[in-house]
PDB file of C-alpha atoms in Angstrom:
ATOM      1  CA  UNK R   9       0.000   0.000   0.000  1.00 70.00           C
ATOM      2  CA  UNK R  10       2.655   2.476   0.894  1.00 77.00           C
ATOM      3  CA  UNK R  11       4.238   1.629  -2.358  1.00 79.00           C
ATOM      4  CA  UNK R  12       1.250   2.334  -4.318  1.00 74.00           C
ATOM      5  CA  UNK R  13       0.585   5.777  -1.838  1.00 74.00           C
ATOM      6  CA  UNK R  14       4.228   7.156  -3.257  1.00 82.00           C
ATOM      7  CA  UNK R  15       3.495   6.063  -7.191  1.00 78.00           C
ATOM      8  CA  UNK R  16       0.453   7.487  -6.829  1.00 74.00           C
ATOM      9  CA  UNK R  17       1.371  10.799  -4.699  1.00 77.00           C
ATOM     10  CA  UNK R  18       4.444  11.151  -7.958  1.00 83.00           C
ATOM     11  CA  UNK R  19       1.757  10.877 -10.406  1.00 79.00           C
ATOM     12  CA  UNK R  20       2.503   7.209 -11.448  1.00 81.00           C
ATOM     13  CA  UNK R  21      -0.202   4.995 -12.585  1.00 79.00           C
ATOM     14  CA  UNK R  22      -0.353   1.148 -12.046  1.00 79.00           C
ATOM     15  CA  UNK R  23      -1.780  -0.524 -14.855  1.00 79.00           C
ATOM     16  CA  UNK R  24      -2.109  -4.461 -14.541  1.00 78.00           C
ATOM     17  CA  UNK R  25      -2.480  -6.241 -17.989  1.00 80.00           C
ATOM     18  CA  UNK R  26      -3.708  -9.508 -16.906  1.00 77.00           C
ATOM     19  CA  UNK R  27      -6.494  -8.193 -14.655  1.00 74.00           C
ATOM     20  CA  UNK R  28      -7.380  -5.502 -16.824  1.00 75.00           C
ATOM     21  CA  UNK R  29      -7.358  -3.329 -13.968  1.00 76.00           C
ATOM     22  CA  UNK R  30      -5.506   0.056 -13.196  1.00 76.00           C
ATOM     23  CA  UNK R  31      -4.992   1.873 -10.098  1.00 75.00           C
ATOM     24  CA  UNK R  32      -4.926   6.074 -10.209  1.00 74.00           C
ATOM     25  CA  UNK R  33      -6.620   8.692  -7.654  1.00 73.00           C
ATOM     26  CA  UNK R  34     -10.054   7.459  -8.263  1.00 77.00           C
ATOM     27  CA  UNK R  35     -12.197   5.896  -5.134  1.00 84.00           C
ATOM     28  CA  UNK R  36     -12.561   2.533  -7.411  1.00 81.00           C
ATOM     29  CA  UNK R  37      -8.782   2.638  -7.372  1.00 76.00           C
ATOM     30  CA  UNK R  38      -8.390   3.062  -3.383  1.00 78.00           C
ATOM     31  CA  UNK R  39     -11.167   0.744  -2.597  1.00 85.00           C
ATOM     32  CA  UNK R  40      -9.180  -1.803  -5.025  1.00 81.00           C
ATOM     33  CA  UNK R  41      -5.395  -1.391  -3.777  1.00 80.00           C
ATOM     34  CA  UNK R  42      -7.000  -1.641  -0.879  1.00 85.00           C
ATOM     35  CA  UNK R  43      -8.828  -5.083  -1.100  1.00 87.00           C
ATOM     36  CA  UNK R  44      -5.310  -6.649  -2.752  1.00 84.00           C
ATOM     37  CA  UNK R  45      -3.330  -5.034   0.585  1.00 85.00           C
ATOM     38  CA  UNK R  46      -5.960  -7.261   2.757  1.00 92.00           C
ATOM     39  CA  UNK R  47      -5.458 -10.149   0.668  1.00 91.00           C
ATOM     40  CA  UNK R  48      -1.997  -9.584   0.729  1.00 90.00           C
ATOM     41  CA  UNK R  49      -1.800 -10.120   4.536  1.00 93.00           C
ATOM     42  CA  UNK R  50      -4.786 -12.365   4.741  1.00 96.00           C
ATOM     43  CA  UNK R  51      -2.038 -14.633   2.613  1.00 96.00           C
ATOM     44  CA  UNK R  52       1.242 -13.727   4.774  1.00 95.00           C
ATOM     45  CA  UNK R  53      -1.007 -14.928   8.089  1.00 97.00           C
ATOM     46  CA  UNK R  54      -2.110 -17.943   6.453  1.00 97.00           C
ATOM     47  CA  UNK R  55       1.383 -18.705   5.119  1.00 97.00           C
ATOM     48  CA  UNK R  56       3.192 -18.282   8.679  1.00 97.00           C
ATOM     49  CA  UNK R  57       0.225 -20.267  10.272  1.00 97.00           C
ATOM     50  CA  UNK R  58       0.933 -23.003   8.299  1.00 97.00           C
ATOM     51  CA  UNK R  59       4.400 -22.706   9.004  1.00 96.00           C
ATOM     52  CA  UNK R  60       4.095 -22.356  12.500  1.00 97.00           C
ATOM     53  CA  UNK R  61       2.133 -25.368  12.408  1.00 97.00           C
ATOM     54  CA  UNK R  62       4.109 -27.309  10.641  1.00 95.00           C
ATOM     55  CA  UNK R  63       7.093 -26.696  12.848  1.00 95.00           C
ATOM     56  CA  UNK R  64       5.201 -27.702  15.822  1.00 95.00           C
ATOM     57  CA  UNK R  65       4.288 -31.092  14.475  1.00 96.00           C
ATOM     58  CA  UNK R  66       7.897 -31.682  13.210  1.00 94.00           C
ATOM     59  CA  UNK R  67       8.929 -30.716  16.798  1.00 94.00           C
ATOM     60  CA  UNK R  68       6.312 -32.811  18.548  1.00 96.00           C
ATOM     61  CA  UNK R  69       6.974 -35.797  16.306  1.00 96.00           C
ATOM     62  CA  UNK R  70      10.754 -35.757  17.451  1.00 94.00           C
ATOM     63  CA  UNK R  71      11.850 -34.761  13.987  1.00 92.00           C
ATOM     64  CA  UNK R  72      15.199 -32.273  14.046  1.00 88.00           C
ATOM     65  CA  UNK R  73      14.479 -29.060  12.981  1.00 89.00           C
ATOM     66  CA  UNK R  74      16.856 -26.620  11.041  1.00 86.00           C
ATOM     67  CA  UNK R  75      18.864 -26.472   8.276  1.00 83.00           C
ATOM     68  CA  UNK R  76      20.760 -30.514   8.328  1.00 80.00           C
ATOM     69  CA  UNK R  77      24.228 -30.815   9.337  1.00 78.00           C
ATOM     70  CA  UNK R  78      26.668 -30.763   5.743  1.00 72.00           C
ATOM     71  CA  UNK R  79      29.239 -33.544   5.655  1.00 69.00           C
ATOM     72  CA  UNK R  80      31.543 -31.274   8.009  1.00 75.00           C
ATOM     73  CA  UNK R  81      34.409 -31.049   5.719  1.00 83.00           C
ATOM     74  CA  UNK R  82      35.701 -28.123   4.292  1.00 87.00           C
ATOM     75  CA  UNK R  83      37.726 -27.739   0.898  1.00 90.00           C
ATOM     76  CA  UNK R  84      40.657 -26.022   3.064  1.00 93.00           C
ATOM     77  CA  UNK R  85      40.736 -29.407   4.761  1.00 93.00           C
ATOM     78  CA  UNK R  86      43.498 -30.869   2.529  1.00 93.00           C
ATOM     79  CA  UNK R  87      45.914 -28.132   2.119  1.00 94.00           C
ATOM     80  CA  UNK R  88      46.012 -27.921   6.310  1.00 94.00           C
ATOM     81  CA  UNK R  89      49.607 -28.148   6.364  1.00 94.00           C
ATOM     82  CA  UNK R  90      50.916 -25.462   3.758  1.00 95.00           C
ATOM     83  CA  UNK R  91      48.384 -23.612   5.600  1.00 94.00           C
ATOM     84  CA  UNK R  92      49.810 -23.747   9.046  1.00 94.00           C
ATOM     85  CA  UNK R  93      53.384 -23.555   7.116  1.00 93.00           C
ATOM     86  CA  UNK R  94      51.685 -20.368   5.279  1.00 94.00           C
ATOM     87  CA  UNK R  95      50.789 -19.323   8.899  1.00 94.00           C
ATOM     88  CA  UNK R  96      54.188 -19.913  10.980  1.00 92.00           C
ATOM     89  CA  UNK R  97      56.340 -18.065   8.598  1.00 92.00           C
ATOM     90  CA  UNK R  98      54.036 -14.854   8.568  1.00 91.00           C
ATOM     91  CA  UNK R  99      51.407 -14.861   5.847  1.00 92.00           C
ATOM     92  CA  UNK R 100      48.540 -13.067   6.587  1.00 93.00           C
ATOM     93  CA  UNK R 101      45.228 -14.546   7.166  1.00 93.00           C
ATOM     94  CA  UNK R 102      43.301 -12.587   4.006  1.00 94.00           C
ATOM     95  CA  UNK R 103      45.920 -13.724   1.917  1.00 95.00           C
ATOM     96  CA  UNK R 104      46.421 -17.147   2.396  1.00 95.00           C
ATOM     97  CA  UNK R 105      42.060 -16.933   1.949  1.00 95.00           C
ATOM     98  CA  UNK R 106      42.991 -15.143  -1.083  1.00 95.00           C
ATOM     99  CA  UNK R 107      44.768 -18.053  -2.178  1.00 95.00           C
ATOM    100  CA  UNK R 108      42.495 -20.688  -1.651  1.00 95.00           C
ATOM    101  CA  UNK R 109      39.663 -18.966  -3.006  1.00 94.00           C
ATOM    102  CA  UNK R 110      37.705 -18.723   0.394  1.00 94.00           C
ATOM    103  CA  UNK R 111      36.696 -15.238   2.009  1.00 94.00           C
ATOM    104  CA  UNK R 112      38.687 -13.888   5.554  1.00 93.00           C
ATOM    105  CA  UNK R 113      35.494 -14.873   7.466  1.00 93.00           C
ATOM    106  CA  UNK R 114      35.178 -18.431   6.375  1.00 92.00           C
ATOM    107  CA  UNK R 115      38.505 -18.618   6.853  1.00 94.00           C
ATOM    108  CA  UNK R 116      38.627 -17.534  10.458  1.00 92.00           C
ATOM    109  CA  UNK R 117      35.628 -20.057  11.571  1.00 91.00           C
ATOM    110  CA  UNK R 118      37.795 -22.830   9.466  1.00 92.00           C
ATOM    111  CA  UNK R 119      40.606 -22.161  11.622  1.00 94.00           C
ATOM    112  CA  UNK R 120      38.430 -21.685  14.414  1.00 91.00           C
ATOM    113  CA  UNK R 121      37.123 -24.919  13.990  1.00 89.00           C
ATOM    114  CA  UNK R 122      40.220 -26.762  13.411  1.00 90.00           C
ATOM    115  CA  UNK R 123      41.780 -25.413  16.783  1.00 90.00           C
ATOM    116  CA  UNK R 124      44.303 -23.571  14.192  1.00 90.00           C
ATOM    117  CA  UNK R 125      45.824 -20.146  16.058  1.00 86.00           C
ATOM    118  CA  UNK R 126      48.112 -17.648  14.456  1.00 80.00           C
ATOM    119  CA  UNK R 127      51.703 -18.072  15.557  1.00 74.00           C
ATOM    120  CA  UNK R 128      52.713 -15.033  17.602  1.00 69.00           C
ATOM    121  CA  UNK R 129      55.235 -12.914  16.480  1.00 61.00           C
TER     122      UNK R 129
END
């Protein structure tokens, strides 16, 4: 609705080609952006009811919820050791990423993970 409000506060009309319908200051207008904005929420409710709902009876069924667990290995898995060489003779964290064609973040939780610390200096 607020999107509609602006287009049609800058003069914009909204013409819809399937529905043959078109949306400018007119009451007919208002009274029909305004039936598609309930049925717009009607249909978000109903969607996270059903979700809701669905969650519960996963939950109550002993089903795990969530995104599943991946395999738990990582592609920087096999080049651990020129890593930790990479590491103890003073590269840098973003570059040895840079290298292996991983960002600095995933690269911190993969050394993270791996109980892998900088060498200090």
């Amino acid at each position: 609705m607020e999107i509609l409000s602006i287009a049609s506060g800058a003069g914009i009309r909204v013409h819809a080609i399937k529905g043959s319908w078109r949306l400018s200051e007119t009451i007919q207008s208002k009274i029909v952006a305004m039936a598609f904005s309930m049925a717009a929420e009607i249909e978000r409710d109903l969607i996270s009811a059903r979700t809701k709902e669905a969650l519960r009876a996963r939950k109550a069924s002993g089903l795990p919820l969530g995104r599943p667990k991946g395999p738990g290995r990582s592609k920087l898995d096999r080049f651990r050791p020129e890593i930790e060489a990479l590491l103890a003779n003073g590269s840098t964290q973003k570059f040895i990423a840079k290298r292996y064609s991983t960002t600095p973040g995933n690269f911190s939780n993969w050394m993270r993970k791996n109980g892998i610390s900088k060498p200090a200096a």
